[in-house]
Coordinates of N, CA and C in Angstrom, one line a residue:
M17 N 0.9 -1.2 0.0 CA 0.0 0.0 0.0 C 0.9 1.2 0.0
S18 N 0.7 2.1 -0.9 CA 1.5 3.3 -1.0 C 0.8 4.5 -0.3
A19 N 1.6 5.2 0.5 CA 1.1 6.3 1.2 C 1.3 7.6 0.5
T20 N 0.4 8.6 0.7 CA 0.6 9.9 0.0 C 1.1 11.0 0.9
I21 N 1.5 10.6 2.1 CA 2.0 11.5 3.1 C 3.5 11.9 2.7
Q22 N 3.7 13.2 2.8 CA 5.1 13.7 2.4 C 6.0 13.5 3.6
I23 N 7.2 12.9 3.3 CA 8.2 12.7 4.3 C 9.3 13.8 4.1
D24 N 9.7 14.5 5.2 CA 10.7 15.5 5.0 C 12.1 15.0 4.7
K25 N 12.9 15.8 4.2 CA 14.2 15.4 3.6 C 15.1 14.9 4.7
S26 N 15.0 15.4 5.9 CA 15.9 15.0 7.0 C 15.6 13.5 7.4
T27 N 14.3 13.2 7.4 CA 13.9 11.8 7.7 C 14.4 10.9 6.6
T28 N 14.3 11.3 5.3 CA 14.8 10.4 4.2 C 16.3 10.3 4.3
S29 N 17.0 11.3 4.7 CA 18.4 11.3 4.9 C 18.8 10.3 6.0
T30 N 18.0 10.3 7.1 CA 18.3 9.4 8.2 C 18.1 8.0 7.7
I31 N 17.1 7.7 7.0 CA 16.9 6.4 6.4 C 18.0 6.0 5.5
A32 N 18.4 6.9 4.7 CA 19.6 6.6 3.7 C 20.8 6.2 4.5
S33 N 21.1 6.9 5.5 CA 22.3 6.6 6.3 C 22.2 5.2 7.0
A34 N 21.0 4.9 7.5 CA 20.7 3.6 8.1 C 20.9 2.5 7.1
L35 N 20.4 2.7 5.9 CA 20.5 1.6 4.9 C 21.9 1.3 4.5
I36 N 22.7 2.4 4.3 CA 24.1 2.2 3.8 C 24.9 1.6 5.0
D37 N 24.6 2.0 6.2 CA 25.4 1.5 7.3 C 25.3 0.0 7.5
G38 N 24.2 -0.6 7.0 CA 24.0 -2.0 7.1 C 24.5 -2.9 5.9
L39 N 25.2 -2.2 5.0 CA 25.7 -2.9 3.8 C 27.2 -2.9 3.8
H40 N 27.8 -3.9 3.1 CA 29.2 -4.0 3.0 C 29.6 -4.3 1.6
G41 N 30.9 -3.9 1.2 CA 31.5 -4.3 0.0 C 30.7 -3.9 -1.2
S42 N 30.4 -4.9 -2.1 CA 29.8 -4.6 -3.4 C 28.3 -4.2 -3.2
D43 N 27.7 -4.7 -2.1 CA 26.3 -4.2 -1.8 C 26.3 -2.7 -1.5
R44 N 27.3 -2.2 -0.8 CA 27.3 -0.8 -0.6 C 27.5 0.0 -1.9
E45 N 28.3 -0.6 -2.8 CA 28.6 0.1 -4.0 C 27.3 0.1 -4.9
A46 N 26.5 -0.9 -4.7 CA 25.2 -1.0 -5.5 C 24.3 0.0 -5.2
L47 N 24.4 0.6 -4.0 CA 23.5 1.7 -3.5 C 24.3 3.0 -3.4
G48 N 25.0 3.3 -4.5 CA 25.8 4.5 -4.5 C 24.9 5.7 -5.0
A49 N 25.2 6.8 -4.5 CA 24.7 8.1 -5.0 C 23.2 8.0 -5.2
G50 N 22.7 8.2 -6.5 CA 21.3 8.3 -6.8 C 20.5 7.1 -6.4
A51 N 21.2 5.9 -6.5 CA 20.5 4.6 -6.1 C 20.1 4.6 -4.7
L52 N 21.0 5.1 -3.8 CA 20.7 5.2 -2.4 C 19.6 6.2 -2.1
D53 N 19.6 7.3 -2.8 CA 18.5 8.3 -2.6 C 17.2 7.7 -3.0
A54 N 17.2 7.0 -4.1 CA 15.9 6.4 -4.6 C 15.4 5.3 -3.6
A55 N 16.4 4.5 -3.1 CA 16.0 3.5 -2.1 C 15.5 4.1 -0.8
A56 N 16.1 5.1 -0.3 CA 15.7 5.8 0.9 C 14.3 6.4 0.7
A57 N 14.0 7.0 -0.4 CA 12.7 7.6 -0.7 C 11.7 6.6 -0.7
F58 N 12.0 5.4 -1.3 CA 11.1 4.3 -1.4 C 10.7 3.7 0.0
V59 N 11.7 3.5 0.8 CA 11.5 3.0 2.1 C 10.7 4.1 3.0
A60 N 11.0 5.3 2.8 CA 10.3 6.4 3.5 C 8.8 6.4 3.1
E61 N 8.5 6.1 1.8 CA 7.1 6.1 1.4 C 6.4 4.9 2.1
A62 N 7.1 3.8 2.2 CA 6.5 2.6 2.8 C 6.3 2.9 4.3
A63 N 7.2 3.6 4.9 CA 7.2 3.9 6.4 C 6.2 5.0 6.8
A64 N 5.7 5.7 5.8 CA 4.9 6.9 6.1 C 3.7 6.6 7.0
V65 N 3.1 5.4 6.8 CA 2.0 5.0 7.6 C 2.1 3.5 8.0
R66 N 2.1 3.2 9.3 CA 2.1 1.8 9.7 C 1.3 1.8 11.0
R67 N 0.1 1.2 11.0 CA -0.8 1.1 12.1 C -0.3 0.0 13.1
N68 N -0.5 0.2 14.4 CA -0.1 -0.8 15.4 C -0.6 -2.1 15.1
G69 N 0.2 -3.1 15.2 CA -0.2 -4.5 14.9 C -0.3 -4.9 13.5
E70 N 0.2 -4.0 12.6 CA 0.2 -4.3 11.2 C 1.6 -4.1 10.6
S71 N 1.8 -4.6 9.4 CA 3.0 -4.3 8.6 C 2.7 -3.4 7.5
A72 N 3.7 -2.6 7.1 CA 3.6 -1.8 5.8 C 4.5 -2.5 4.8
I73 N 3.9 -2.8 3.6 CA 4.6 -3.5 2.6 C 4.5 -2.7 1.3
L74 N 5.6 -2.4 0.6 CA 5.5 -1.7 -0.7 C 6.4 -2.4 -1.7
L75 N 5.9 -2.7 -2.9 CA 6.6 -3.3 -4.0 C 6.7 -2.4 -5.1
D76 N 7.8 -2.4 -5.8 CA 8.0 -1.5 -6.9 C 8.8 -2.3 -8.0
S77 N 8.3 -2.2 -9.3 CA 9.0 -2.8 -10.4 C 9.4 -1.8 -11.5
S78 N 9.8 -0.7 -11.1 CA 10.2 0.4 -12.0 C 11.2 -0.1 -13.0
D79 N 11.1 0.4 -14.2 CA 12.0 0.1 -15.3 C 13.4 0.6 -15.0
D80 N 13.5 1.6 -14.1 CA 14.7 2.3 -13.7 C 15.6 1.4 -12.9
L81 N 15.0 0.3 -12.3 CA 15.8 -0.5 -11.3 C 16.4 -1.7 -12.1
R82 N 17.7 -1.7 -12.2 CA 18.5 -2.7 -13.0 C 19.6 -3.2 -12.1
G83 N 19.9 -4.5 -12.4 CA 21.0 -5.2 -11.7 C 22.1 -5.4 -12.6
E84 N 23.0 -6.3 -12.3 CA 24.1 -6.6 -13.2 C 23.7 -7.0 -14.6
G85 N 24.4 -6.5 -15.6 CA 24.0 -6.8 -16.9 C 22.7 -6.2 -17.4
G86 N 22.2 -5.3 -16.7 CA 21.0 -4.6 -17.0 C 19.7 -5.4 -16.7
A87 N 19.8 -6.5 -16.0 CA 18.7 -7.3 -15.6 C 17.7 -6.5 -14.8
R88 N 16.4 -6.6 -15.1 CA 15.4 -5.9 -14.4 C 15.2 -6.4 -13.0
R89 N 15.0 -5.6 -12.1 CA 14.8 -6.0 -10.7 C 13.5 -5.3 -10.2
Q90 N 13.1 -5.8 -9.0 CA 12.0 -5.2 -8.3 C 12.5 -5.0 -6.9
R91 N 11.9 -4.0 -6.2 CA 12.3 -3.8 -4.8 C 11.1 -3.8 -3.9
L92 N 11.4 -4.2 -2.6 CA 10.4 -4.3 -1.6 C 10.9 -3.5 -0.4
A93 N 9.9 -2.8 0.3 CA 10.2 -2.2 1.5 C 9.1 -2.7 2.5
I94 N 9.6 -3.2 3.6 CA 8.7 -3.9 4.6 C 9.0 -3.2 6.0
I95 N 8.0 -2.6 6.6 CA 8.2 -1.9 7.8 C 7.3 -2.7 8.9
N96 N 7.9 -3.0 10.0 CA 7.2 -3.8 11.0 C 7.8 -3.5 12.4
A97 N 7.0 -3.7 13.4 CA 7.5 -3.6 14.7 C 8.8 -4.6 14.8
D98 N 9.8 -4.1 15.5 CA 11.0 -4.9 15.6 C 10.7 -6.2 16.4
M99 N 11.1 -7.3 15.8 CA 10.8 -8.6 16.5 C 11.7 -9.7 15.9
P100 N 11.9 -10.8 16.5 CA 12.6 -11.9 15.9 C 12.0 -12.5 14.7
F101 N 12.7 -13.3 14.0 CA 12.3 -14.1 12.8 C 11.9 -13.4 11.6
L102 N 12.0 -12.0 11.6 CA 11.5 -11.3 10.4 C 12.3 -11.6 9.1
V103 N 13.6 -11.4 9.1 CA 14.4 -11.6 7.9 C 14.3 -13.0 7.4
D104 N 14.5 -14.0 8.3 CA 14.4 -15.4 7.9 C 13.0 -15.8 7.3
S105 N 12.0 -15.3 7.9 CA 10.6 -15.6 7.5 C 10.4 -14.9 6.1
I106 N 10.8 -13.7 6.0 CA 10.6 -13.0 4.7 C 11.5 -13.7 3.6
G107 N 12.7 -14.1 3.9 CA 13.5 -14.8 3.0 C 12.9 -16.1 2.5
N108 N 12.3 -16.8 3.4 CA 11.7 -18.1 3.1 C 10.5 -17.8 2.2
C109 N 9.7 -16.8 2.4 CA 8.6 -16.4 1.6 C 9.0 -16.1 0.2
L110 N 10.1 -15.3 0.1 CA 10.6 -15.0 -1.3 C 11.2 -16.2 -2.0
S111 N 11.8 -17.1 -1.2 CA 12.3 -18.3 -1.8 C 11.2 -19.2 -2.4
E112 N 10.1 -19.3 -1.6 CA 9.0 -20.1 -2.1 C 8.4 -19.5 -3.4
A113 N 8.5 -18.2 -3.6 CA 8.1 -17.5 -4.8 C 9.1 -17.6 -5.9
G114 N 10.2 -18.3 -5.7 CA 11.2 -18.5 -6.7 C 12.1 -17.3 -6.9
L115 N 12.2 -16.5 -5.9 CA 13.0 -15.2 -6.0 C 14.3 -15.3 -5.2
V116 N 15.3 -14.8 -5.8 CA 16.6 -14.7 -5.2 C 16.8 -13.3 -4.7
I117 N 17.3 -13.1 -3.5 CA 17.6 -11.8 -2.9 C 18.9 -11.3 -3.4
H118 N 19.0 -10.2 -4.1 CA 20.2 -9.7 -4.6 C 20.8 -8.6 -3.6
L119 N 19.9 -8.0 -2.9 CA 20.4 -6.9 -2.0 C 19.4 -6.8 -0.8
L120 N 19.9 -6.8 0.4 CA 19.1 -6.7 1.6 C 19.7 -5.8 2.6
A121 N 19.0 -4.8 3.1 CA 19.4 -3.9 4.2 C 18.3 -4.0 5.2
H122 N 18.8 -4.0 6.5 CA 17.8 -4.2 7.6 C 18.2 -3.3 8.8
P123 N 18.0 -2.0 8.7 CA 18.2 -1.2 9.9 C 17.0 -1.3 10.8
V124 N 17.3 -1.1 12.1 CA 16.2 -1.0 13.1 C 16.3 0.5 13.6
L125 N 15.2 1.2 13.5 CA 15.1 2.6 13.9 C 14.1 2.9 14.9
S126 N 14.3 3.9 15.8 CA 13.3 4.3 16.7 C 12.4 5.4 16.1
V127 N 11.1 5.2 16.1 CA 10.2 6.1 15.4 C 9.1 6.5 16.4
Q128 N 8.5 7.6 16.0 CA 7.3 8.1 16.7 C 6.2 8.3 15.7
R129 N 5.0 7.8 16.0 CA 3.8 7.8 15.1 C 2.7 8.4 15.9
D130 N 1.7 9.0 15.1 CA 0.5 9.5 15.8 C -0.5 8.3 15.9
A131 N -1.7 8.6 16.4 CA -2.7 7.6 16.7 C -3.2 6.9 15.4
E132 N -3.0 7.6 14.2 CA -3.4 7.0 13.0 C -2.2 6.2 12.3
G133 N -1.1 6.1 13.0 CA 0.0 5.4 12.4 C 0.9 6.2 11.5
Q134 N 0.7 7.5 11.4 CA 1.5 8.3 10.5 C 2.8 8.7 11.2
L135 N 3.9 8.5 10.4 CA 5.2 8.7 10.9 C 5.4 10.2 11.3
Q136 N 5.9 10.5 12.5 CA 6.1 11.8 13.0 C 7.6 12.2 13.0
S137 N 8.4 11.2 13.4 CA 9.9 11.5 13.5 C 10.6 10.2 13.6
I138 N 11.9 10.2 13.4 CA 12.8 9.1 13.6 C 13.9 9.6 14.6
G139 N 14.1 8.9 15.6 CA 15.1 9.2 16.6 C 14.7 8.8 18.0
D140 N 15.7 8.7 18.9 CA 15.4 8.3 20.2 C 14.5 9.3 21.0
A141 N 13.5 8.9 21.6 CA 12.6 9.7 22.4 C 11.9 8.8 23.4
D142 N 11.3 9.3 24.5 CA 10.7 8.5 25.5 C 9.6 7.6 25.0
D143 N 8.8 8.1 24.0 CA 7.7 7.4 23.5 C 8.0 6.7 22.1
A144 N 9.3 6.7 21.7 CA 9.7 6.1 20.5 C 9.5 4.6 20.5
V145 N 9.2 4.0 19.4 CA 9.1 2.5 19.3 C 10.1 2.0 18.2
R146 N 10.7 0.9 18.5 CA 11.7 0.3 17.6 C 11.0 -0.4 16.5
E147 N 11.3 0.0 15.2 CA 10.7 -0.6 14.1 C 11.8 -1.1 13.1
S148 N 11.4 -2.2 12.5 CA 12.3 -2.9 11.5 C 12.1 -2.3 10.1
F149 N 13.1 -1.7 9.5 CA 13.0 -1.2 8.1 C 13.8 -2.1 7.2
I150 N 13.1 -2.9 6.4 CA 13.7 -3.9 5.5 C 13.6 -3.4 4.1
Y151 N 14.8 -3.4 3.4 CA 14.8 -3.0 2.0 C 15.4 -4.2 1.2
I152 N 14.7 -4.7 0.2 CA 15.2 -5.9 -0.6 C 15.1 -5.6 -2.1
E153 N 16.1 -6.1 -2.8 CA 16.0 -6.1 -4.3 C 16.0 -7.6 -4.7
T154 N 15.1 -7.9 -5.6 CA 15.0 -9.3 -6.2 C 14.9 -9.2 -7.7
D155 N 14.9 -10.3 -8.4 CA 14.5 -10.3 -9.8 C 13.1 -9.9 -9.9
R156 N 12.7 -9.3 -11.1 CA 11.4 -8.8 -11.3 C 10.4 -9.9 -11.7
I157 N 9.2 -9.9 -11.2 CA 8.2 -10.8 -11.6 C 7.0 -9.9 -12.1
D158 N 6.0 -10.6 -12.8 CA 4.9 -9.9 -13.4 C 3.9 -9.4 -12.3
A159 N 2.9 -8.7 -12.8 CA 1.9 -8.1 -11.9 C 1.2 -9.1 -11.1
K160 N 0.8 -10.2 -11.7 CA 0.1 -11.3 -11.0 C 1.0 -11.9 -9.9
G161 N 2.3 -12.1 -10.2 CA 3.2 -12.6 -9.2 C 3.4 -11.6 -8.1
R162 N 3.5 -10.3 -8.4 CA 3.7 -9.4 -7.3 C 2.5 -9.3 -6.4
Q163 N 1.3 -9.4 -7.0 CA 0.1 -9.4 -6.1 C 0.1 -10.7 -5.2
A164 N 0.4 -11.8 -5.7 CA 0.5 -13.0 -4.9 C 1.6 -12.9 -3.8
L165 N 2.7 -12.3 -4.2 CA 3.8 -12.1 -3.3 C 3.4 -11.2 -2.1
G166 N 2.7 -10.1 -2.4 CA 2.2 -9.2 -1.4 C 1.3 -9.9 -0.4
K167 N 0.4 -10.8 -0.9 CA -0.5 -11.5 0.0 C 0.3 -12.5 0.8
A168 N 1.3 -13.2 0.2 CA 2.1 -14.2 1.0 C 2.9 -13.5 2.1
L169 N 3.4 -12.3 1.8 CA 4.2 -11.6 2.8 C 3.3 -11.1 3.9
D170 N 2.1 -10.7 3.6 CA 1.1 -10.3 4.6 C 0.9 -11.4 5.6
L171 N 0.6 -12.6 5.0 CA 0.3 -13.8 5.8 C 1.5 -14.2 6.7
T172 N 2.7 -14.2 6.0 CA 3.9 -14.6 6.7 C 4.1 -13.7 7.9
L173 N 4.0 -12.4 7.7 CA 4.3 -11.4 8.8 C 3.2 -11.5 9.9
A174 N 2.0 -11.8 9.5 CA 1.0 -12.0 10.6 C 1.3 -13.3 11.4
H175 N 1.8 -14.3 10.8 CA 2.3 -15.5 11.5 C 3.4 -15.2 12.5
V176 N 4.4 -14.3 12.0 CA 5.5 -14.0 12.9 C 5.0 -13.2 14.1
R177 N 4.1 -12.2 13.8 CA 3.6 -11.4 15.0 C 2.8 -12.3 16.0
A178 N 2.1 -13.3 15.5 CA 1.3 -14.2 16.4 C 2.3 -15.0 17.2
A179 N 3.4 -15.6 16.5 CA 4.3 -16.4 17.2 C 5.0 -15.6 18.3
V180 N 5.4 -14.4 18.0 CA 6.1 -13.6 19.0 C 5.2 -13.2 20.1
A181 N 4.0 -12.7 19.8 CA 3.0 -12.3 20.8 C 2.7 -13.4 21.8
N182 N 2.6 -14.6 21.3 CA 2.2 -15.8 22.1 C 3.3 -16.6 22.6
W183 N 4.5 -16.1 22.4 CA 5.7 -17.0 22.8 C 5.7 -17.4 24.3
R184 N 5.4 -16.4 25.2 CA 5.4 -16.7 26.6 C 4.3 -17.8 26.9
A185 N 3.2 -17.6 26.3 CA 2.1 -18.6 26.6 C 2.4 -19.9 26.1
M186 N 3.2 -20.0 24.9 CA 3.5 -21.3 24.4 C 4.6 -22.0 25.3
V187 N 5.5 -21.2 25.8 CA 6.6 -21.7 26.7 C 5.9 -22.3 28.0
E188 N 4.9 -21.5 28.5 CA 4.3 -22.0 29.7 C 3.4 -23.2 29.4
A189 N 2.9 -23.3 28.2 CA 2.1 -24.5 27.9 C 3.0 -25.7 27.8
M190 N 4.2 -25.6 27.2 CA 5.2 -26.7 27.1 C 5.6 -27.1 28.5
N191 N 5.9 -26.1 29.4 CA 6.3 -26.4 30.7 C 5.2 -27.2 31.5
A192 N 3.9 -26.8 31.3 CA 2.8 -27.5 31.9 C 2.8 -29.0 31.4
D193 N 3.0 -29.1 30.1 CA 3.0 -30.5 29.5 C 4.1 -31.3 30.1
A194 N 5.3 -30.7 30.3 CA 6.4 -31.4 30.8 C 6.1 -31.9 32.3
N195 N 5.5 -31.0 33.0 CA 5.2 -31.3 34.4 C 4.1 -32.4 34.5
R196 N 3.2 -32.3 33.6 CA 2.1 -33.3 33.5 C 2.7 -34.7 33.2
L197 N 3.7 -34.7 32.3 CA 4.3 -36.0 31.9 C 5.2 -36.5 33.0
G198 N 5.7 -35.6 33.8 CA 6.6 -36.0 34.9 C 7.9 -36.6 34.4
A199 N 8.5 -37.5 35.3 CA 9.8 -38.1 34.9 C 9.5 -39.1 33.8
G200 N 10.5 -39.3 33.0 CA 10.3 -40.2 31.9 C 10.7 -39.6 30.6
E201 N 10.7 -40.4 29.5 CA 11.2 -39.9 28.2 C 10.5 -38.7 27.7
G202 N 9.1 -38.7 27.7 CA 8.3 -37.6 27.2 C 8.6 -36.3 27.9
G203 N 8.5 -36.3 29.2 CA 8.8 -35.1 30.0 C 10.2 -34.6 29.9
D204 N 11.2 -35.6 29.9 CA 12.6 -35.2 29.8 C 12.9 -34.5 28.4
L205 N 12.2 -35.0 27.4 CA 12.4 -34.4 26.1 C 11.9 -33.0 26.0
L206 N 10.7 -32.7 26.6 CA 10.2 -31.4 26.6 C 11.1 -30.4 27.5
R207 N 11.6 -31.0 28.6 CA 12.5 -30.1 29.4 C 13.8 -29.8 28.7
W208 N 14.3 -30.8 27.9 CA 15.5 -30.6 27.1 C 15.2 -29.5 26.0
L209 N 14.1 -29.6 25.4 CA 13.8 -28.6 24.3 C 13.7 -27.2 24.9
Q210 N 13.2 -27.1 26.2 CA 13.1 -25.8 26.8 C 14.4 -25.2 27.1
K211 N 15.5 -25.9 27.1 CA 16.8 -25.4 27.4 C 17.5 -24.8 26.2
G212 N 16.7 -24.1 25.4 CA 17.3 -23.4 24.2 C 17.5 -24.3 23.0
N213 N 16.9 -25.5 23.0 CA 17.1 -26.5 21.9 C 16.0 -26.5 20.9
L214 N 15.1 -25.5 21.1 CA 14.0 -25.4 20.2 C 13.5 -24.0 20.0
T215 N 13.3 -23.6 18.8 CA 12.6 -22.3 18.5 C 11.1 -22.6 18.4
Q216 N 10.4 -22.2 19.5 CA 9.0 -22.6 19.6 C 8.1 -21.6 18.9
L217 N 7.4 -22.1 17.9 CA 6.5 -21.2 17.0 C 5.1 -21.6 17.2
G218 N 4.8 -22.6 17.9 CA 3.4 -23.0 18.0 C 3.2 -24.1 19.1
H219 N 1.9 -24.3 19.5 CA 1.6 -25.3 20.5 C 0.2 -25.9 20.1
E220 N 0.2 -27.2 20.1 CA -1.1 -27.9 19.7 C -1.6 -28.6 21.0
L221 N -2.9 -28.3 21.3 CA -3.5 -29.0 22.4 C -3.8 -30.4 22.1

């Protein structure tokens, strides 16, 4: 979803600095000069509005975006509350769509938003919230593929938010199961898993 809210130049400049700081070597060279400005403006557009409990996703397949050898690319900007599993989950989603990630930057910034989710400022403040700003370049796909990808990313990010929000309840449920099973193979296995040997993403009654 593209926002129509204007983002001031200082905010875009802050985003540009954050993007380039997270890149190294040839990736940093790929976002030189005008390419960096364009990427920052694109991310700023995606970040303009993000309501609490939601993700902001923007896809662009402009003819101006080219990779090595002039191959056409598309770019994605994904803004989300900062939490675990985001990059891996998004990467898996893109892989399932048959897409290779050519460039990825993932700064985490402190932001302030109003009640409608409109971006007010970026920077440390008492009421600032940490948000994940993800910029990705992949091979270009057609309009139908982009629409399907947008839906898949929405669903993937909803699953991530649910897993993170319910993590404590899932841990407590596993602990209750271990206690119910008591001593023995089943309970011992659950207790072993709880010692950092499992990334728990769900619980089935």
